[in-house]
């Protein structure tokens, strides 16, 4: 196999990798979007109701939320907190902290894929450009002055690899940042609910 053919295969491999990365990124974004939407649906109504229930000291009424909204993360958390509230404030605090960590892990699943693709896609594209430039110089050295047009075409194709890498990375990074912000909001709201439940137990005590 000649050097030029080997470089050509490497360039093709880069574009194949970028195509696979694009498909993978779209799949992860769609799957995470569905998970986030399902778990936060009706939260504008559920969250204030749970807080109001906790402030009234009616912790036994919290499970009704998970019955009406079984997929909502706040309703699920309220059900869990109500179920374990009889163990006392200190015990409940530890259990709720563990529950919040578990919810966070669930939401973070596969987000590392987006983070990895967003960080590395530009470099993969740049690698394709490097292979293209190597090929262009090789042709220039082989064909001499007659290689001008061929070299220009080769370099333009090489730059396309960088463009593709950026085209993959930019929306992936944006999606990852969006999900990260949503997760921070969810985590903050769970911490609010945790404090509300603990305060309710303190008032009872």
PDB file of C-alpha atoms in Angstrom:
ATOM      1  CA  UNK A   1       0.000   0.000   0.000  1.00  0.00           C
ATOM      2  CA  UNK A   2       1.449   3.373  -1.015  1.00  0.00           C
ATOM      3  CA  UNK A   3       1.834   6.288   1.373  1.00  0.00           C
ATOM      4  CA  UNK A   4      -0.800   8.335  -0.481  1.00  0.00           C
ATOM      5  CA  UNK A   5      -3.380   5.540  -0.302  1.00  0.00           C
ATOM      6  CA  UNK A   6      -2.692   5.054   3.434  1.00  0.00           C
ATOM      7  CA  UNK A   7      -3.264   8.774   4.095  1.00  0.00           C
ATOM      8  CA  UNK A   8      -6.459   8.614   2.047  1.00  0.00           C
ATOM      9  CA  UNK A   9      -7.747   5.752   4.183  1.00  0.00           C
ATOM     10  CA  UNK A  10      -6.931   7.703   7.334  1.00  0.00           C
ATOM     11  CA  UNK A  11      -8.842  10.744   6.065  1.00  0.00           C
ATOM     12  CA  UNK A  12     -11.820   8.548   5.217  1.00  0.00           C
ATOM     13  CA  UNK A  13     -11.650   6.955   8.672  1.00  0.00           C
ATOM     14  CA  UNK A  14     -11.823  10.409  10.276  1.00  0.00           C
ATOM     15  CA  UNK A  15     -15.024  11.266   8.391  1.00  0.00           C
ATOM     16  CA  UNK A  16     -16.520   7.879   9.286  1.00  0.00           C
ATOM     17  CA  UNK A  17     -15.713   8.482  12.952  1.00  0.00           C
ATOM     18  CA  UNK A  18     -17.317  11.934  12.781  1.00  0.00           C
ATOM     19  CA  UNK A  19     -20.433  10.458  11.176  1.00  0.00           C
ATOM     20  CA  UNK A  20     -20.700   7.841  13.935  1.00  0.00           C
ATOM     21  CA  UNK A  21     -20.135  10.540  16.570  1.00  0.00           C
ATOM     22  CA  UNK A  22     -22.927  12.640  15.056  1.00  0.00           C
ATOM     23  CA  UNK A  23     -25.404   9.766  15.138  1.00  0.00           C
ATOM     24  CA  UNK A  24     -24.398   8.896  18.703  1.00  0.00           C
ATOM     25  CA  UNK A  25     -24.738  12.520  19.825  1.00  0.00           C
ATOM     26  CA  UNK A  26     -28.217  12.847  18.316  1.00  0.00           C
ATOM     27  CA  UNK A  27     -29.316   9.596  19.974  1.00  0.00           C
ATOM     28  CA  UNK A  28     -28.050  10.693  23.394  1.00  0.00           C
ATOM     29  CA  UNK A  29     -29.584  14.176  23.102  1.00  0.00           C
ATOM     30  CA  UNK A  30     -32.994  12.771  22.145  1.00  0.00           C
ATOM     31  CA  UNK A  31     -32.889  10.119  24.890  1.00  0.00           C
ATOM     32  CA  UNK A  32     -31.836  12.613  27.592  1.00  0.00           C
ATOM     33  CA  UNK A  33     -34.392  15.158  26.420  1.00  0.00           C
ATOM     34  CA  UNK A  34     -37.155  12.563  26.835  1.00  0.00           C
ATOM     35  CA  UNK A  35     -35.903  11.672  30.328  1.00  0.00           C
ATOM     36  CA  UNK A  36     -35.709  15.300  31.465  1.00  0.00           C
ATOM     37  CA  UNK A  37     -39.139  16.156  30.052  1.00  0.00           C
ATOM     38  CA  UNK A  38     -40.785  13.105  31.626  1.00  0.00           C
ATOM     39  CA  UNK A  39     -39.258  13.746  35.044  1.00  0.00           C
ATOM     40  CA  UNK A  40     -40.081  17.456  35.172  1.00  0.00           C
ATOM     41  CA  UNK A  41     -43.522  17.409  33.548  1.00  0.00           C
ATOM     42  CA  UNK A  42     -46.091  19.435  35.550  1.00  0.00           C
ATOM     43  CA  UNK A  43     -43.345  20.545  37.969  1.00  0.00           C
ATOM     44  CA  UNK A  44     -44.721  24.091  37.982  1.00  0.00           C
ATOM     45  CA  UNK A  45     -47.793  22.702  39.772  1.00  0.00           C
ATOM     46  CA  UNK A  46     -46.300  19.768  41.671  1.00  0.00           C
ATOM     47  CA  UNK A  47     -43.423  21.589  43.375  1.00  0.00           C
ATOM     48  CA  UNK A  48     -45.483  24.376  45.033  1.00  0.00           C
ATOM     49  CA  UNK A  49     -48.091  21.839  46.179  1.00  0.00           C
ATOM     50  CA  UNK A  50     -45.455  19.648  47.814  1.00  0.00           C
ATOM     51  CA  UNK A  51     -43.930  22.655  49.563  1.00  0.00           C
ATOM     52  CA  UNK A  52     -47.338  23.754  50.787  1.00  0.00           C
ATOM     53  CA  UNK A  53     -48.082  20.251  52.078  1.00  0.00           C
ATOM     54  CA  UNK A  54     -44.772  20.143  53.965  1.00  0.00           C
ATOM     55  CA  UNK A  55     -45.342  23.573  55.510  1.00  0.00           C
ATOM     56  CA  UNK A  56     -48.737  22.466  56.768  1.00  0.00           C
ATOM     57  CA  UNK A  57     -47.062  19.505  58.424  1.00  0.00           C
ATOM     58  CA  UNK A  58     -49.129  17.067  56.394  1.00  0.00           C
ATOM     59  CA  UNK A  59     -46.280  14.761  55.468  1.00  0.00           C
ATOM     60  CA  UNK A  60     -48.606  11.786  55.269  1.00  0.00           C
ATOM     61  CA  UNK A  61     -50.275  13.473  52.292  1.00  0.00           C
ATOM     62  CA  UNK A  62     -47.102  13.558  50.237  1.00  0.00           C
ATOM     63  CA  UNK A  63     -47.524  10.107  48.648  1.00  0.00           C
ATOM     64  CA  UNK A  64     -50.576  11.320  46.745  1.00  0.00           C
ATOM     65  CA  UNK A  65     -48.258  13.268  44.464  1.00  0.00           C
ATOM     66  CA  UNK A  66     -46.396  10.192  43.251  1.00  0.00           C
ATOM     67  CA  UNK A  67     -49.740   8.514  42.600  1.00  0.00           C
ATOM     68  CA  UNK A  68     -50.883  11.401  40.407  1.00  0.00           C
ATOM     69  CA  UNK A  69     -47.465  12.086  38.872  1.00  0.00           C
ATOM     70  CA  UNK A  70     -45.534   8.788  38.982  1.00  0.00           C
ATOM     71  CA  UNK A  71     -42.730   9.957  36.687  1.00  0.00           C
ATOM     72  CA  UNK A  72     -42.177  13.384  38.260  1.00  0.00           C
ATOM     73  CA  UNK A  73     -38.899  13.587  40.151  1.00  0.00           C
ATOM     74  CA  UNK A  74     -40.279  15.914  42.848  1.00  0.00           C
ATOM     75  CA  UNK A  75     -43.345  13.758  43.464  1.00  0.00           C
ATOM     76  CA  UNK A  76     -41.072  10.722  43.668  1.00  0.00           C
ATOM     77  CA  UNK A  77     -38.824  12.508  46.160  1.00  0.00           C
ATOM     78  CA  UNK A  78     -41.786  13.641  48.268  1.00  0.00           C
ATOM     79  CA  UNK A  79     -43.103  10.076  48.393  1.00  0.00           C
ATOM     80  CA  UNK A  80     -39.701   8.794  49.487  1.00  0.00           C
ATOM     81  CA  UNK A  81     -39.339  11.505  52.148  1.00  0.00           C
ATOM     82  CA  UNK A  82     -42.829  10.903  53.524  1.00  0.00           C
ATOM     83  CA  UNK A  83     -42.246   7.172  53.680  1.00  0.00           C
ATOM     84  CA  UNK A  84     -39.087   7.583  55.768  1.00  0.00           C
ATOM     85  CA  UNK A  85     -40.155  10.579  57.865  1.00  0.00           C
ATOM     86  CA  UNK A  86     -41.054   8.379  60.850  1.00  0.00           C
ATOM     87  CA  UNK A  87     -37.391   7.563  61.415  1.00  0.00           C
ATOM     88  CA  UNK A  88     -36.672  11.051  62.711  1.00  0.00           C
ATOM     89  CA  UNK A  89     -35.073  14.220  61.373  1.00  0.00           C
ATOM     90  CA  UNK A  90     -31.456  13.042  61.387  1.00  0.00           C
ATOM     91  CA  UNK A  91     -32.223   9.748  59.711  1.00  0.00           C
ATOM     92  CA  UNK A  92     -34.462  11.414  57.130  1.00  0.00           C
ATOM     93  CA  UNK A  93     -31.787  13.977  56.316  1.00  0.00           C
ATOM     94  CA  UNK A  94     -29.252  11.264  55.508  1.00  0.00           C
ATOM     95  CA  UNK A  95     -31.760   9.293  53.461  1.00  0.00           C
ATOM     96  CA  UNK A  96     -32.850  12.336  51.457  1.00  0.00           C
ATOM     97  CA  UNK A  97     -29.239  13.224  50.728  1.00  0.00           C
ATOM     98  CA  UNK A  98     -28.683   9.730  49.394  1.00  0.00           C
ATOM     99  CA  UNK A  99     -31.873   9.946  47.334  1.00  0.00           C
ATOM    100  CA  UNK A 100     -30.733  13.236  45.786  1.00  0.00           C
ATOM    101  CA  UNK A 101     -27.408  11.673  44.822  1.00  0.00           C
ATOM    102  CA  UNK A 102     -29.256   8.757  43.250  1.00  0.00           C
ATOM    103  CA  UNK A 103     -31.492  11.078  41.238  1.00  0.00           C
ATOM    104  CA  UNK A 104     -28.484  13.066  40.088  1.00  0.00           C
ATOM    105  CA  UNK A 105     -26.711   9.922  38.917  1.00  0.00           C
ATOM    106  CA  UNK A 106     -29.811   8.938  36.970  1.00  0.00           C
ATOM    107  CA  UNK A 107     -30.013  12.287  35.200  1.00  0.00           C
ATOM    108  CA  UNK A 108     -26.264  12.354  34.486  1.00  0.00           C
ATOM    109  CA  UNK A 109     -26.356   8.975  32.737  1.00  0.00           C
ATOM    110  CA  UNK A 110     -24.843   9.272  29.244  1.00  0.00           C
ATOM    111  CA  UNK A 111     -24.165  12.999  29.633  1.00  0.00           C
ATOM    112  CA  UNK A 112     -20.488  12.045  29.826  1.00  0.00           C
ATOM    113  CA  UNK A 113     -20.814  10.894  26.195  1.00  0.00           C
ATOM    114  CA  UNK A 114     -21.859  14.401  25.146  1.00  0.00           C
ATOM    115  CA  UNK A 115     -19.054  15.901  27.212  1.00  0.00           C
ATOM    116  CA  UNK A 116     -16.499  13.602  25.601  1.00  0.00           C
ATOM    117  CA  UNK A 117     -17.766  14.243  22.068  1.00  0.00           C
ATOM    118  CA  UNK A 118     -17.919  17.988  22.607  1.00  0.00           C
ATOM    119  CA  UNK A 119     -14.360  18.113  23.911  1.00  0.00           C
ATOM    120  CA  UNK A 120     -12.805  15.791  21.352  1.00  0.00           C
ATOM    121  CA  UNK A 121     -14.711  16.300  18.080  1.00  0.00           C
ATOM    122  CA  UNK A 122     -12.680  19.422  17.119  1.00  0.00           C
ATOM    123  CA  UNK A 123      -9.435  17.524  17.690  1.00  0.00           C
ATOM    124  CA  UNK A 124     -10.613  14.584  15.609  1.00  0.00           C
ATOM    125  CA  UNK A 125     -11.495  17.023  12.826  1.00  0.00           C
ATOM    126  CA  UNK A 126      -8.110  18.685  13.216  1.00  0.00           C
ATOM    127  CA  UNK A 127      -6.444  15.285  12.881  1.00  0.00           C
ATOM    128  CA  UNK A 128      -8.272  14.831   9.577  1.00  0.00           C
ATOM    129  CA  UNK A 129      -6.968  18.222   8.462  1.00  0.00           C
ATOM    130  CA  UNK A 130      -3.428  17.220   9.390  1.00  0.00           C
ATOM    131  CA  UNK A 131      -3.721  14.069   7.288  1.00  0.00           C
ATOM    132  CA  UNK A 132      -5.063  16.168   4.409  1.00  0.00           C
ATOM    133  CA  UNK A 133      -2.191  18.653   4.620  1.00  0.00           C
ATOM    134  CA  UNK A 134       0.314  15.794   4.719  1.00  0.00           C
ATOM    135  CA  UNK A 135      -1.307  14.382   1.591  1.00  0.00           C
ATOM    136  CA  UNK A 136      -1.196  17.797  -0.094  1.00  0.00           C
ATOM    137  CA  UNK A 137       2.532  18.232   0.561  1.00  0.00           C
ATOM    138  CA  UNK A 138       3.200  14.698  -0.566  1.00  0.00           C
ATOM    139  CA  UNK A 139       1.438  15.391  -3.878  1.00  0.00           C
ATOM    140  CA  UNK A 140       3.277  18.690  -4.202  1.00  0.00           C
ATOM    141  CA  UNK A 141       6.596  16.914  -3.784  1.00  0.00           C
ATOM    142  CA  UNK A 142       5.631  14.152  -6.183  1.00  0.00           C
ATOM    143  CA  UNK A 143       4.013  16.158  -8.980  1.00  0.00           C
ATOM    144  CA  UNK A 144       6.062  19.332  -8.709  1.00  0.00           C
ATOM    145  CA  UNK A 145       4.766  22.523 -10.327  1.00  0.00           C
ATOM    146  CA  UNK A 146       1.923  20.673 -12.057  1.00  0.00           C
ATOM    147  CA  UNK A 147       0.358  19.787  -8.699  1.00  0.00           C
ATOM    148  CA  UNK A 148      -1.065  23.252  -7.890  1.00  0.00           C
ATOM    149  CA  UNK A 149      -4.711  22.469  -8.604  1.00  0.00           C
ATOM    150  CA  UNK A 150      -4.538  19.029  -6.983  1.00  0.00           C
ATOM    151  CA  UNK A 151      -2.916  20.453  -3.872  1.00  0.00           C
ATOM    152  CA  UNK A 152      -5.555  23.167  -3.504  1.00  0.00           C
ATOM    153  CA  UNK A 153      -8.342  20.597  -3.758  1.00  0.00           C
ATOM    154  CA  UNK A 154      -6.622  18.387  -1.208  1.00  0.00           C
ATOM    155  CA  UNK A 155      -6.165  21.244   1.266  1.00  0.00           C
ATOM    156  CA  UNK A 156      -9.800  22.320   0.899  1.00  0.00           C
ATOM    157  CA  UNK A 157     -10.885  18.763   1.654  1.00  0.00           C
ATOM    158  CA  UNK A 158      -8.550  18.732   4.623  1.00  0.00           C
ATOM    159  CA  UNK A 159     -10.084  21.923   6.038  1.00  0.00           C
ATOM    160  CA  UNK A 160     -13.498  20.347   5.635  1.00  0.00           C
ATOM    161  CA  UNK A 161     -12.547  17.843   8.339  1.00  0.00           C
ATOM    162  CA  UNK A 162     -12.005  20.653  10.837  1.00  0.00           C
ATOM    163  CA  UNK A 163     -15.307  22.239   9.829  1.00  0.00           C
ATOM    164  CA  UNK A 164     -17.104  18.936  10.359  1.00  0.00           C
ATOM    165  CA  UNK A 165     -15.461  18.541  13.761  1.00  0.00           C
ATOM    166  CA  UNK A 166     -16.667  21.982  14.836  1.00  0.00           C
ATOM    167  CA  UNK A 167     -20.120  21.337  13.358  1.00  0.00           C
ATOM    168  CA  UNK A 168     -20.406  18.270  15.588  1.00  0.00           C
ATOM    169  CA  UNK A 169     -18.833  19.819  18.691  1.00  0.00           C
ATOM    170  CA  UNK A 170     -20.745  23.119  18.898  1.00  0.00           C
ATOM    171  CA  UNK A 171     -24.320  21.742  19.123  1.00  0.00           C
ATOM    172  CA  UNK A 172     -23.138  18.890  21.358  1.00  0.00           C
ATOM    173  CA  UNK A 173     -21.558  21.340  23.805  1.00  0.00           C
ATOM    174  CA  UNK A 174     -24.701  23.485  23.747  1.00  0.00           C
ATOM    175  CA  UNK A 175     -26.897  20.458  24.466  1.00  0.00           C
ATOM    176  CA  UNK A 176     -24.605  19.291  27.257  1.00  0.00           C
ATOM    177  CA  UNK A 177     -24.641  22.753  28.851  1.00  0.00           C
ATOM    178  CA  UNK A 178     -28.441  22.845  28.626  1.00  0.00           C
ATOM    179  CA  UNK A 179     -28.847  19.483  30.359  1.00  0.00           C
ATOM    180  CA  UNK A 180     -26.283  20.471  32.986  1.00  0.00           C
ATOM    181  CA  UNK A 181     -28.212  23.658  33.788  1.00  0.00           C
ATOM    182  CA  UNK A 182     -31.476  21.706  33.985  1.00  0.00           C
ATOM    183  CA  UNK A 183     -29.843  19.221  36.338  1.00  0.00           C
ATOM    184  CA  UNK A 184     -28.619  22.036  38.605  1.00  0.00           C
ATOM    185  CA  UNK A 185     -32.165  23.415  38.794  1.00  0.00           C
ATOM    186  CA  UNK A 186     -33.555  19.975  39.649  1.00  0.00           C
ATOM    187  CA  UNK A 187     -30.877  19.461  42.292  1.00  0.00           C
ATOM    188  CA  UNK A 188     -31.587  22.876  43.828  1.00  0.00           C
ATOM    189  CA  UNK A 189     -35.321  22.179  43.972  1.00  0.00           C
ATOM    190  CA  UNK A 190     -34.701  18.815  45.632  1.00  0.00           C
ATOM    191  CA  UNK A 191     -32.567  20.560  48.239  1.00  0.00           C
ATOM    192  CA  UNK A 192     -35.426  23.009  48.850  1.00  0.00           C
ATOM    193  CA  UNK A 193     -37.849  20.120  49.329  1.00  0.00           C
ATOM    194  CA  UNK A 194     -35.380  18.450  51.671  1.00  0.00           C
ATOM    195  CA  UNK A 195     -35.193  21.550  53.861  1.00  0.00           C
ATOM    196  CA  UNK A 196     -38.967  21.906  53.828  1.00  0.00           C
ATOM    197  CA  UNK A 197     -39.478  18.324  55.019  1.00  0.00           C
ATOM    198  CA  UNK A 198     -36.818  18.652  57.725  1.00  0.00           C
ATOM    199  CA  UNK A 199     -38.307  21.943  58.902  1.00  0.00           C
ATOM    200  CA  UNK A 200     -41.738  20.310  59.065  1.00  0.00           C
ATOM    201  CA  UNK A 201     -40.352  17.535  61.244  1.00  0.00           C
ATOM    202  CA  UNK A 202     -38.665  20.103  63.497  1.00  0.00           C
ATOM    203  CA  UNK A 203     -41.953  21.922  64.022  1.00  0.00           C
ATOM    204  CA  UNK A 204     -43.649  18.645  64.890  1.00  0.00           C
ATOM    205  CA  UNK A 205     -40.899  17.818  67.323  1.00  0.00           C
TER     206      UNK A 205
END
